[in-house]
Every structure is written in C-alpha cells, then in structure tokens.
Amino acid sequence: MKFFQAIGVSILLTVVVTFIVSLIPFGSVGFLLLFQMILTYGSVGFFCARWNPETPYTAAYLGAVLLSFSSFLLYQFVFNIFIFADPDGIGRSMSLAVVFSLLFAYITVLIRKKREGVLT
C-alpha cells in the first residue's frame, strides 16, 4: 500500500510543482523537461525509500518502471504520440528514470542510516 501511496504522492507533487514552475517564463523547454523528470523520478525514489524501509531499492526501481510505462501508454493512447516507434528513446527514458529513482533512493537510505548512527 505504501508503494502506491509513494507513486501517487510523486504524481501529485509533480503536477503541483510543474504548474507553479510553468508560470515562470523560461527560454528552454528542455530545461523544464529535465527538471520535471528529476522531480518525478527523484520523488518516487525518495518516497519509496522512505516508506518502504525493508525494500527501498526494489520499490524505487518498480516505481520508476511503472511510472515510465504508464506515461508511455498515456502518450500512445491519449495524446496519439507514437512513442513505441522509437525503441532507442524508450530505452533512454527508462534508463534515466531508473537511474534518477535509484540515486535518490540510495541518498535517502544513506541519510537515514547516518542519522541512526549505523554508519561511522
């Protein structure tokens, strides 16, 4: 249950922060997309590691894959963007999503262990 809550909070956080940031005029759309990607998958990694202390990395990995795949389906069937025609783009997107999610999960676990005094 905490796994799905982490994904839901991540989506909600992404929508709210992206709406606020989109009100600021930027010249680069690529920067905004990178910011949104880091925000989405970083928050999945953070919340999965925080709320699933037994299996933080597995939860972060599965959360990134689930969010990526659901966004691919959204692009394909709702927005009619033929995302499945570019398998290299799918591979890059999935790889970056997993890397950002696992990186934030690792940092979260490292900070939690440092606070508990496990690391010396």
PDB file of C-alpha atoms in Angstrom:
ATOM      1  CA  MET A   1       0.000   0.000   0.000  1.00  0.00           C
ATOM      2  CA  LYS A   2       2.846   2.405   0.809  1.00  0.00           C
ATOM      3  CA  PHE A   3       4.302   1.711  -2.643  1.00  0.00           C
ATOM      4  CA  PHE A   4       1.197   3.020  -4.401  1.00  0.00           C
ATOM      5  CA  GLN A   5       0.990   5.947  -1.994  1.00  0.00           C
ATOM      6  CA  ALA A   6       4.566   6.877  -2.918  1.00  0.00           C
ATOM      7  CA  ILE A   7       3.685   6.833  -6.609  1.00  0.00           C
ATOM      8  CA  GLY A   8       0.538   8.886  -6.015  1.00  0.00           C
ATOM      9  CA  VAL A   9       2.348  11.492  -3.937  1.00  0.00           C
ATOM     10  CA  SER A  10       5.046  11.697  -6.598  1.00  0.00           C
ATOM     11  CA  ILE A  11       2.495  12.338  -9.344  1.00  0.00           C
ATOM     12  CA  LEU A  12       0.681  14.924  -7.236  1.00  0.00           C
ATOM     13  CA  LEU A  13       3.932  16.681  -6.322  1.00  0.00           C
ATOM     14  CA  THR A  14       4.986  16.721  -9.964  1.00  0.00           C
ATOM     15  CA  VAL A  15       1.704  18.221 -11.124  1.00  0.00           C
ATOM     16  CA  VAL A  16       1.698  20.972  -8.484  1.00  0.00           C
ATOM     17  CA  VAL A  17       5.371  21.956  -8.796  1.00  0.00           C
ATOM     18  CA  THR A  18       5.313  21.798 -12.605  1.00  0.00           C
ATOM     19  CA  PHE A  19       2.251  24.042 -12.680  1.00  0.00           C
ATOM     20  CA  ILE A  20       3.955  26.596 -10.441  1.00  0.00           C
ATOM     21  CA  VAL A  21       7.242  26.462 -12.375  1.00  0.00           C
ATOM     22  CA  SER A  22       5.446  26.739 -15.727  1.00  0.00           C
ATOM     23  CA  LEU A  23       4.177  30.169 -14.731  1.00  0.00           C
ATOM     24  CA  ILE A  24       7.778  31.428 -14.787  1.00  0.00           C
ATOM     25  CA  PRO A  25       8.893  32.226 -18.337  1.00  0.00           C
ATOM     26  CA  PHE A  26      11.902  30.139 -19.375  1.00  0.00           C
ATOM     27  CA  GLY A  27      13.578  30.163 -22.753  1.00  0.00           C
ATOM     28  CA  SER A  28      14.486  26.480 -22.700  1.00  0.00           C
ATOM     29  CA  VAL A  29      11.815  23.807 -22.801  1.00  0.00           C
ATOM     30  CA  GLY A  30      14.492  21.133 -22.456  1.00  0.00           C
ATOM     31  CA  PHE A  31      15.467  22.504 -19.053  1.00  0.00           C
ATOM     32  CA  LEU A  32      11.854  22.290 -17.877  1.00  0.00           C
ATOM     33  CA  LEU A  33      11.535  18.711 -19.109  1.00  0.00           C
ATOM     34  CA  LEU A  34      14.760  17.727 -17.349  1.00  0.00           C
ATOM     35  CA  PHE A  35      13.552  19.429 -14.159  1.00  0.00           C
ATOM     36  CA  GLN A  36      10.229  17.607 -14.383  1.00  0.00           C
ATOM     37  CA  MET A  37      11.933  14.272 -14.948  1.00  0.00           C
ATOM     38  CA  ILE A  38      14.272  14.722 -11.996  1.00  0.00           C
ATOM     39  CA  LEU A  39      11.362  15.863  -9.838  1.00  0.00           C
ATOM     40  CA  THR A  40       9.113  12.952 -10.788  1.00  0.00           C
ATOM     41  CA  TYR A  41      11.561  10.087 -10.566  1.00  0.00           C
ATOM     42  CA  GLY A  42      13.551  11.619  -7.716  1.00  0.00           C
ATOM     43  CA  SER A  43      10.423  11.920  -5.616  1.00  0.00           C
ATOM     44  CA  VAL A  44       9.482   8.316  -6.454  1.00  0.00           C
ATOM     45  CA  GLY A  45      12.902   7.194  -5.255  1.00  0.00           C
ATOM     46  CA  PHE A  46      12.690   9.340  -2.136  1.00  0.00           C
ATOM     47  CA  PHE A  47       9.181   8.331  -1.077  1.00  0.00           C
ATOM     48  CA  CYS A  48       9.663   4.647  -1.933  1.00  0.00           C
ATOM     49  CA  ALA A  49      12.847   4.517   0.136  1.00  0.00           C
ATOM     50  CA  ARG A  50      11.243   6.433   2.975  1.00  0.00           C
ATOM     51  CA  TRP A  51       8.008   4.467   3.177  1.00  0.00           C
ATOM     52  CA  ASN A  52       9.392   1.026   2.268  1.00  0.00           C
ATOM     53  CA  PRO A  53      12.414   0.620   4.546  1.00  0.00           C
ATOM     54  CA  GLU A  54      12.655  -3.153   4.035  1.00  0.00           C
ATOM     55  CA  THR A  55      12.976  -2.998   0.235  1.00  0.00           C
ATOM     56  CA  PRO A  56      13.802   0.594  -0.742  1.00  0.00           C
ATOM     57  CA  TYR A  57      15.696  -0.122  -3.959  1.00  0.00           C
ATOM     58  CA  THR A  58      13.213  -2.629  -5.324  1.00  0.00           C
ATOM     59  CA  ALA A  59      10.342  -0.259  -4.619  1.00  0.00           C
ATOM     60  CA  ALA A  60      12.190   2.647  -6.251  1.00  0.00           C
ATOM     61  CA  TYR A  61      13.014   0.552  -9.312  1.00  0.00           C
ATOM     62  CA  LEU A  62       9.471  -0.742  -9.716  1.00  0.00           C
ATOM     63  CA  GLY A  63       8.048   2.741  -9.145  1.00  0.00           C
ATOM     64  CA  ALA A  64      10.223   4.214 -11.897  1.00  0.00           C
ATOM     65  CA  VAL A  65       9.345   1.426 -14.319  1.00  0.00           C
ATOM     66  CA  LEU A  66       5.630   1.686 -13.523  1.00  0.00           C
ATOM     67  CA  LEU A  67       5.570   5.456 -13.967  1.00  0.00           C
ATOM     68  CA  SER A  68       7.574   5.273 -17.197  1.00  0.00           C
ATOM     69  CA  PHE A  69       5.393   2.586 -18.698  1.00  0.00           C
ATOM     70  CA  SER A  70       2.184   4.370 -17.714  1.00  0.00           C
ATOM     71  CA  SER A  71       3.463   7.587 -19.288  1.00  0.00           C
ATOM     72  CA  PHE A  72       4.275   5.676 -22.495  1.00  0.00           C
ATOM     73  CA  LEU A  73       0.744   4.319 -22.588  1.00  0.00           C
ATOM     74  CA  LEU A  74      -0.627   7.806 -21.937  1.00  0.00           C
ATOM     75  CA  TYR A  75       1.402   9.225 -24.831  1.00  0.00           C
ATOM     76  CA  GLN A  76       0.356   6.444 -27.178  1.00  0.00           C
ATOM     77  CA  PHE A  77      -3.361   6.151 -26.494  1.00  0.00           C
ATOM     78  CA  VAL A  78      -4.423   9.559 -25.174  1.00  0.00           C
ATOM     79  CA  PHE A  79      -2.166  12.020 -26.980  1.00  0.00           C
ATOM     80  CA  ASN A  80      -1.631   9.876 -30.133  1.00  0.00           C
ATOM     81  CA  ILE A  81       2.140  10.317 -29.987  1.00  0.00           C
ATOM     82  CA  PHE A  82       3.680   7.190 -31.483  1.00  0.00           C
ATOM     83  CA  ILE A  83       6.220   6.646 -28.744  1.00  0.00           C
ATOM     84  CA  PHE A  84       6.628   2.930 -29.457  1.00  0.00           C
ATOM     85  CA  ALA A  85       8.054   3.733 -32.903  1.00  0.00           C
ATOM     86  CA  ASP A  86      11.323   4.852 -31.250  1.00  0.00           C
ATOM     87  CA  PRO A  87      12.751   1.969 -29.200  1.00  0.00           C
ATOM     88  CA  ASP A  88      16.021   3.839 -28.544  1.00  0.00           C
ATOM     89  CA  GLY A  89      14.078   6.706 -26.977  1.00  0.00           C
ATOM     90  CA  ILE A  90      12.152   4.269 -24.812  1.00  0.00           C
ATOM     91  CA  GLY A  91      15.397   2.681 -23.636  1.00  0.00           C
ATOM     92  CA  ARG A  92      16.967   6.046 -22.799  1.00  0.00           C
ATOM     93  CA  SER A  93      13.861   7.229 -20.965  1.00  0.00           C
ATOM     94  CA  MET A  94      13.563   4.047 -18.936  1.00  0.00           C
ATOM     95  CA  SER A  95      17.269   4.063 -18.107  1.00  0.00           C
ATOM     96  CA  LEU A  96      17.265   7.687 -16.957  1.00  0.00           C
ATOM     97  CA  ALA A  97      14.096   7.136 -14.926  1.00  0.00           C
ATOM     98  CA  VAL A  98      15.583   4.148 -13.119  1.00  0.00           C
ATOM     99  CA  VAL A  99      18.918   5.898 -12.550  1.00  0.00           C
ATOM    100  CA  PHE A 100      17.301   9.009 -11.027  1.00  0.00           C
ATOM    101  CA  SER A 101      14.957   6.946  -8.886  1.00  0.00           C
ATOM    102  CA  LEU A 102      17.665   4.641  -7.562  1.00  0.00           C
ATOM    103  CA  LEU A 103      20.038   7.553  -6.966  1.00  0.00           C
ATOM    104  CA  PHE A 104      17.503   9.375  -4.810  1.00  0.00           C
ATOM    105  CA  ALA A 105      16.622   6.122  -3.010  1.00  0.00           C
ATOM    106  CA  TYR A 106      20.317   5.493  -2.279  1.00  0.00           C
ATOM    107  CA  ILE A 107      20.793   9.033  -0.946  1.00  0.00           C
ATOM    108  CA  THR A 108      17.673   8.690   1.220  1.00  0.00           C
ATOM    109  CA  VAL A 109      18.824   5.348   2.670  1.00  0.00           C
ATOM    110  CA  LEU A 110      22.317   6.735   3.251  1.00  0.00           C
ATOM    111  CA  ILE A 111      20.969   9.771   5.132  1.00  0.00           C
ATOM    112  CA  ARG A 112      18.627   7.584   7.193  1.00  0.00           C
ATOM    113  CA  LYS A 113      21.457   5.236   8.174  1.00  0.00           C
ATOM    114  CA  LYS A 114      23.692   8.185   9.017  1.00  0.00           C
ATOM    115  CA  ARG A 115      21.023   9.620  11.330  1.00  0.00           C
ATOM    116  CA  GLU A 116      20.513   6.283  13.017  1.00  0.00           C
ATOM    117  CA  GLY A 117      24.231   6.027  13.629  1.00  0.00           C
ATOM    118  CA  VAL A 118      24.729   2.860  11.596  1.00  0.00           C
ATOM    119  CA  LEU A 119      27.494   4.428   9.507  1.00  0.00           C
ATOM    120  CA  THR A 120      30.663   5.530  11.214  1.00  0.00           C
TER     121      THR A 120
END
